[in-house]
Amino acid sequence: MNNNSELLDNIRKYEDAKARGESLYLDVDSLIDIAEHYYSEKHLAKALEVIDYAIDLFPGSTLPLCFKARQALNEKNIEKAEAYAAQVEDRTDIEYRYLMVEILLCKGQLEHADMLMEEIYDNAADSEKDECALEIAKVFFDYEYDEKCQKWLNKCADKDSVGYMELKSRYAISKGKFTQGEKFLDKLLDQDPFSATYWTQMASAQFLSNNIDKSLESCDYALAIDSNNVDAIIHKANCLCSLENYDEAIKYYLRYSELVPESELGDMFLGICCSNRDKYQEAIPHLQKAIEKCSPSSDNLLPIYKELAYCYSATKNLPEALNAIDMASMQPESDAAEIRCMRSICYIMNGKDLEAFEMFKQALAIADSDQLLQICIDFSAASIDSQHPDLAYFILHKLYYEEGNELLNDGWGYYALACLQLNKPAEYYTALSNVCQRNPEEAKQVLGSLFPDGTPVEDYINYSNNFFK
């Protein structure tokens, strides 16, 4: 439905009929439009309610059943998705064929899926091949098959179409090519400067490239166009949190929660925000509420349980902290080495030094090579916070100097802090120089509180001359 006023009118009719407990007849496309509107506004429960109503009115109809099947795939329930797909009457419908491809991708049958996509493309009319290739590229992008996505993007002849530039911007940003992604978004905004969606996507790219001020500006443009744009609201809150403007960030997280009460994101970020302010007791109920709102398959459960474990540990409630870690370990995407590192941190924060170091060694023993640095940094940071700078010094000195990792960019801020607390001026200045030159963001985060507010990172060395008198 292209007519936005018609959509809003249908939503009003639907909600009025529902409030009166009456039935309302709308065609299946109108009901799908209402459901997709709710879904875009993060109101999943409302969207599914409309879809169920559509299935009752139009049993066997393709679009409502495909919607339900895709939701089942989001919940990682392939069997349930196949059950919905089996109810579709028209097996020639292109949406049904795309759904079957997505089910194959969820099963890991990439080449079979690509073969079916080739059939769909070959059967498309010449005038529709560009649109078909773009839709296929979107499917592979959504399932993170980058090579296949690029293959189908290359088949698109019109490189200036809106759909092509939209997907290219998303693809570039997902690959960390933020400048390239922003260039595509600039072109899209030239064509549609009043698109809150494009401004919000621009804000996301700028945030990921650590251009926080620009990201805030883009959020404000989006909110000037649509004051209830929930994506812009939460992006702005994240920007404010990154700038440590926690009071303002909390206002936007609360606003997000008011607009999307069923989403866990508002409470999750409120909990993290409170934790960043060292208000761990305030953070815990927000994190617990976020867990209650999560679906069992939510990818947010793991980071929420991790944050909850840290908050319980900081409030000296070790049993609950370990219980939260147990719950984190049960999530499908959890990593055994990271879980052991979390346990080691909780132990050392609660005075269980021997258990902490033993668990830390276990984490190192099973970690991949690309995990070792972060595990050492995380445990060292917790050691310093727990008045064990000697342990942090031992771990990081061994990492950098005995294991030949002097060229690493990360962790030098914690090494500098340990050296400062242990009165090792020569090593402190070396570490400080390294962190200021190689990782100024870490320098500001870890060492910024040692210096007057607003001190540039490049002046940290000069200000340090008073530390060892």
mmCIF file with all atom_site columns, N, CA and C in Angstrom, residues 19 83 117 136 138 169 175 181 194 202 209 220 234 254 272 292 298 317 365 370 379 409 443:
data_model
loop_
_atom_site.group_PDB
_atom_site.id
_atom_site.type_symbol
_atom_site.label_atom_id
_atom_site.label_alt_id
_atom_site.label_comp_id
_atom_site.label_asym_id
_atom_site.label_entity_id
_atom_site.label_seq_id
_atom_site.pdbx_PDB_ins_code
_atom_site.Cartn_x
_atom_site.Cartn_y
_atom_site.Cartn_z
_atom_site.occupancy
_atom_site.B_iso_or_equiv
_atom_site.pdbx_formal_charge
_atom_site.auth_seq_id
_atom_site.auth_comp_id
_atom_site.auth_asym_id
_atom_site.auth_atom_id
_atom_site.pdbx_PDB_model_num
ATOM 1  N N  . ALA A 1 19  ? -11.239 -2.576  19.802 1.00 0.00 ? 19  ALA A N  1
ATOM 2  C CA . ALA A 1 19  ? -11.649 -2.007  21.096 1.00 0.00 ? 19  ALA A CA 1
ATOM 3  C C  . ALA A 1 19  ? -13.115 -2.305  21.393 1.00 0.00 ? 19  ALA A C  1
ATOM 4  N N  . ALA A 1 83  ? 6.231   -25.949 9.259  1.00 0.00 ? 83  ALA A N  1
ATOM 5  C CA . ALA A 1 83  ? 4.809   -26.251 9.471  1.00 0.00 ? 83  ALA A CA 1
ATOM 6  C C  . ALA A 1 83  ? 3.931   -25.134 8.906  1.00 0.00 ? 83  ALA A C  1
ATOM 7  N N  . MET A 1 117 ? 17.553  -19.921 -6.064 1.00 0.00 ? 117 MET A N  1
ATOM 8  C CA . MET A 1 117 ? 17.545  -18.504 -6.421 1.00 0.00 ? 117 MET A CA 1
ATOM 9  C C  . MET A 1 117 ? 17.841  -18.320 -7.909 1.00 0.00 ? 117 MET A C  1
ATOM 10 N N  . ILE A 1 136 ? 17.021  -11.057 -4.061 1.00 0.00 ? 136 ILE A N  1
ATOM 11 C CA . ILE A 1 136 ? 17.834  -12.224 -3.708 1.00 0.00 ? 136 ILE A CA 1
ATOM 12 C C  . ILE A 1 136 ? 19.054  -11.789 -2.895 1.00 0.00 ? 136 ILE A C  1
ATOM 13 N N  . LYS A 1 138 ? 19.254  -9.249  -0.956 1.00 0.00 ? 138 LYS A N  1
ATOM 14 C CA . LYS A 1 138 ? 18.781  -8.897  0.391  1.00 0.00 ? 138 LYS A CA 1
ATOM 15 C C  . LYS A 1 138 ? 18.662  -10.134 1.274  1.00 0.00 ? 138 LYS A C  1
ATOM 16 N N  . SER A 1 169 ? 24.634  0.447   1.072  1.00 0.00 ? 169 SER A N  1
ATOM 17 C CA . SER A 1 169 ? 25.008  1.183   2.289  1.00 0.00 ? 169 SER A CA 1
ATOM 18 C C  . SER A 1 169 ? 24.990  0.248   3.490  1.00 0.00 ? 169 SER A C  1
ATOM 19 N N  . LYS A 1 175 ? 30.285  -4.319  6.991  1.00 0.00 ? 175 LYS A N  1
ATOM 20 C CA . LYS A 1 175 ? 31.675  -4.746  6.797  1.00 0.00 ? 175 LYS A CA 1
ATOM 21 C C  . LYS A 1 175 ? 32.672  -3.762  7.419  1.00 0.00 ? 175 LYS A C  1
ATOM 22 N N  . GLY A 1 181 ? 29.643  3.472   3.310  1.00 0.00 ? 181 GLY A N  1
ATOM 23 C CA . GLY A 1 181 ? 28.220  3.405   3.631  1.00 0.00 ? 181 GLY A CA 1
ATOM 24 C C  . GLY A 1 181 ? 27.596  4.784   3.722  1.00 0.00 ? 181 GLY A C  1
ATOM 25 N N  . PHE A 1 194 ? 14.006  14.169  3.718  1.00 0.00 ? 194 PHE A N  1
ATOM 26 C CA . PHE A 1 194 ? 13.104  14.089  4.868  1.00 0.00 ? 194 PHE A CA 1
ATOM 27 C C  . PHE A 1 194 ? 12.807  12.642  5.257  1.00 0.00 ? 194 PHE A C  1
ATOM 28 N N  . MET A 1 202 ? 22.245  6.798   8.969  1.00 0.00 ? 202 MET A N  1
ATOM 29 C CA . MET A 1 202 ? 23.458  7.618   8.982  1.00 0.00 ? 202 MET A CA 1
ATOM 30 C C  . MET A 1 202 ? 23.991  7.744   10.411 1.00 0.00 ? 202 MET A C  1
ATOM 31 N N  . SER A 1 209 ? 31.535  4.389   13.686 1.00 0.00 ? 209 SER A N  1
ATOM 32 C CA . SER A 1 209 ? 32.862  4.906   13.335 1.00 0.00 ? 209 SER A CA 1
ATOM 33 C C  . SER A 1 209 ? 33.387  5.877   14.386 1.00 0.00 ? 209 SER A C  1
ATOM 34 N N  . ASP A 1 220 ? 19.147  13.955  15.651 1.00 0.00 ? 220 ASP A N  1
ATOM 35 C CA . ASP A 1 220 ? 18.274  15.121  15.815 1.00 0.00 ? 220 ASP A CA 1
ATOM 36 C C  . ASP A 1 220 ? 17.508  15.426  14.529 1.00 0.00 ? 220 ASP A C  1
ATOM 37 N N  . ILE A 1 234 ? 16.721  5.564   20.419 1.00 0.00 ? 234 ILE A N  1
ATOM 38 C CA . ILE A 1 234 ? 17.687  4.717   21.132 1.00 0.00 ? 234 ILE A CA 1
ATOM 39 C C  . ILE A 1 234 ? 19.109  4.984   20.655 1.00 0.00 ? 234 ILE A C  1
ATOM 40 N N  . LEU A 1 254 ? 14.184  5.849   28.699 1.00 0.00 ? 254 LEU A N  1
ATOM 41 C CA . LEU A 1 254 ? 12.834  5.763   29.272 1.00 0.00 ? 254 LEU A CA 1
ATOM 42 C C  . LEU A 1 254 ? 11.772  6.064   28.214 1.00 0.00 ? 254 LEU A C  1
ATOM 43 N N  . ILE A 1 272 ? 22.513  -1.003  31.756 1.00 0.00 ? 272 ILE A N  1
ATOM 44 C CA . ILE A 1 272 ? 23.919  -0.749  31.422 1.00 0.00 ? 272 ILE A CA 1
ATOM 45 C C  . ILE A 1 272 ? 24.304  0.676   31.800 1.00 0.00 ? 272 ILE A C  1
ATOM 46 N N  . GLU A 1 292 ? 13.005  -10.701 31.410 1.00 0.00 ? 292 GLU A N  1
ATOM 47 C CA . GLU A 1 292 ? 11.601  -11.135 31.358 1.00 0.00 ? 292 GLU A CA 1
ATOM 48 C C  . GLU A 1 292 ? 10.968  -10.827 30.003 1.00 0.00 ? 292 GLU A C  1
ATOM 49 N N  . SER A 1 298 ? 16.306  -14.816 22.059 1.00 0.00 ? 298 SER A N  1
ATOM 50 C CA . SER A 1 298 ? 16.863  -13.478 21.865 1.00 0.00 ? 298 SER A CA 1
ATOM 51 C C  . SER A 1 298 ? 18.383  -13.478 21.995 1.00 0.00 ? 298 SER A C  1
ATOM 52 N N  . ASN A 1 317 ? 27.283  -9.852  45.834 1.00 0.00 ? 317 ASN A N  1
ATOM 53 C CA . ASN A 1 317 ? 26.335  -10.971 45.862 1.00 0.00 ? 317 ASN A CA 1
ATOM 54 C C  . ASN A 1 317 ? 26.865  -12.041 44.915 1.00 0.00 ? 317 ASN A C  1
ATOM 55 N N  . ALA A 1 365 ? 43.637  -21.360 28.934 1.00 0.00 ? 365 ALA A N  1
ATOM 56 C CA . ALA A 1 365 ? 43.969  -22.683 28.395 1.00 0.00 ? 365 ALA A CA 1
ATOM 57 C C  . ALA A 1 365 ? 43.067  -23.084 27.237 1.00 0.00 ? 365 ALA A C  1
ATOM 58 N N  . ASP A 1 370 ? 42.930  -15.329 19.242 1.00 0.00 ? 370 ASP A N  1
ATOM 59 C CA . ASP A 1 370 ? 42.404  -13.967 19.147 1.00 0.00 ? 370 ASP A CA 1
ATOM 60 C C  . ASP A 1 370 ? 41.595  -13.551 20.369 1.00 0.00 ? 370 ASP A C  1
ATOM 61 N N  . PHE A 1 379 ? 40.562  -9.365  32.823 1.00 0.00 ? 379 PHE A N  1
ATOM 62 C CA . PHE A 1 379 ? 40.908  -9.834  34.166 1.00 0.00 ? 379 PHE A CA 1
ATOM 63 C C  . PHE A 1 379 ? 41.839  -8.845  34.860 1.00 0.00 ? 379 PHE A C  1
ATOM 64 N N  . ASN A 1 409 ? 48.014  -2.848  20.403 1.00 0.00 ? 409 ASN A N  1
ATOM 65 C CA . ASN A 1 409 ? 47.457  -1.513  20.641 1.00 0.00 ? 409 ASN A CA 1
ATOM 66 C C  . ASN A 1 409 ? 46.627  -1.420  21.914 1.00 0.00 ? 409 ASN A C  1
ATOM 67 N N  . ALA A 1 443 ? 42.935  5.390   26.457 1.00 0.00 ? 443 ALA A N  1
ATOM 68 C CA . ALA A 1 443 ? 43.627  6.290   27.389 1.00 0.00 ? 443 ALA A CA 1
ATOM 69 C C  . ALA A 1 443 ? 42.620  7.156   28.141 1.00 0.00 ? 443 ALA A C  1
#
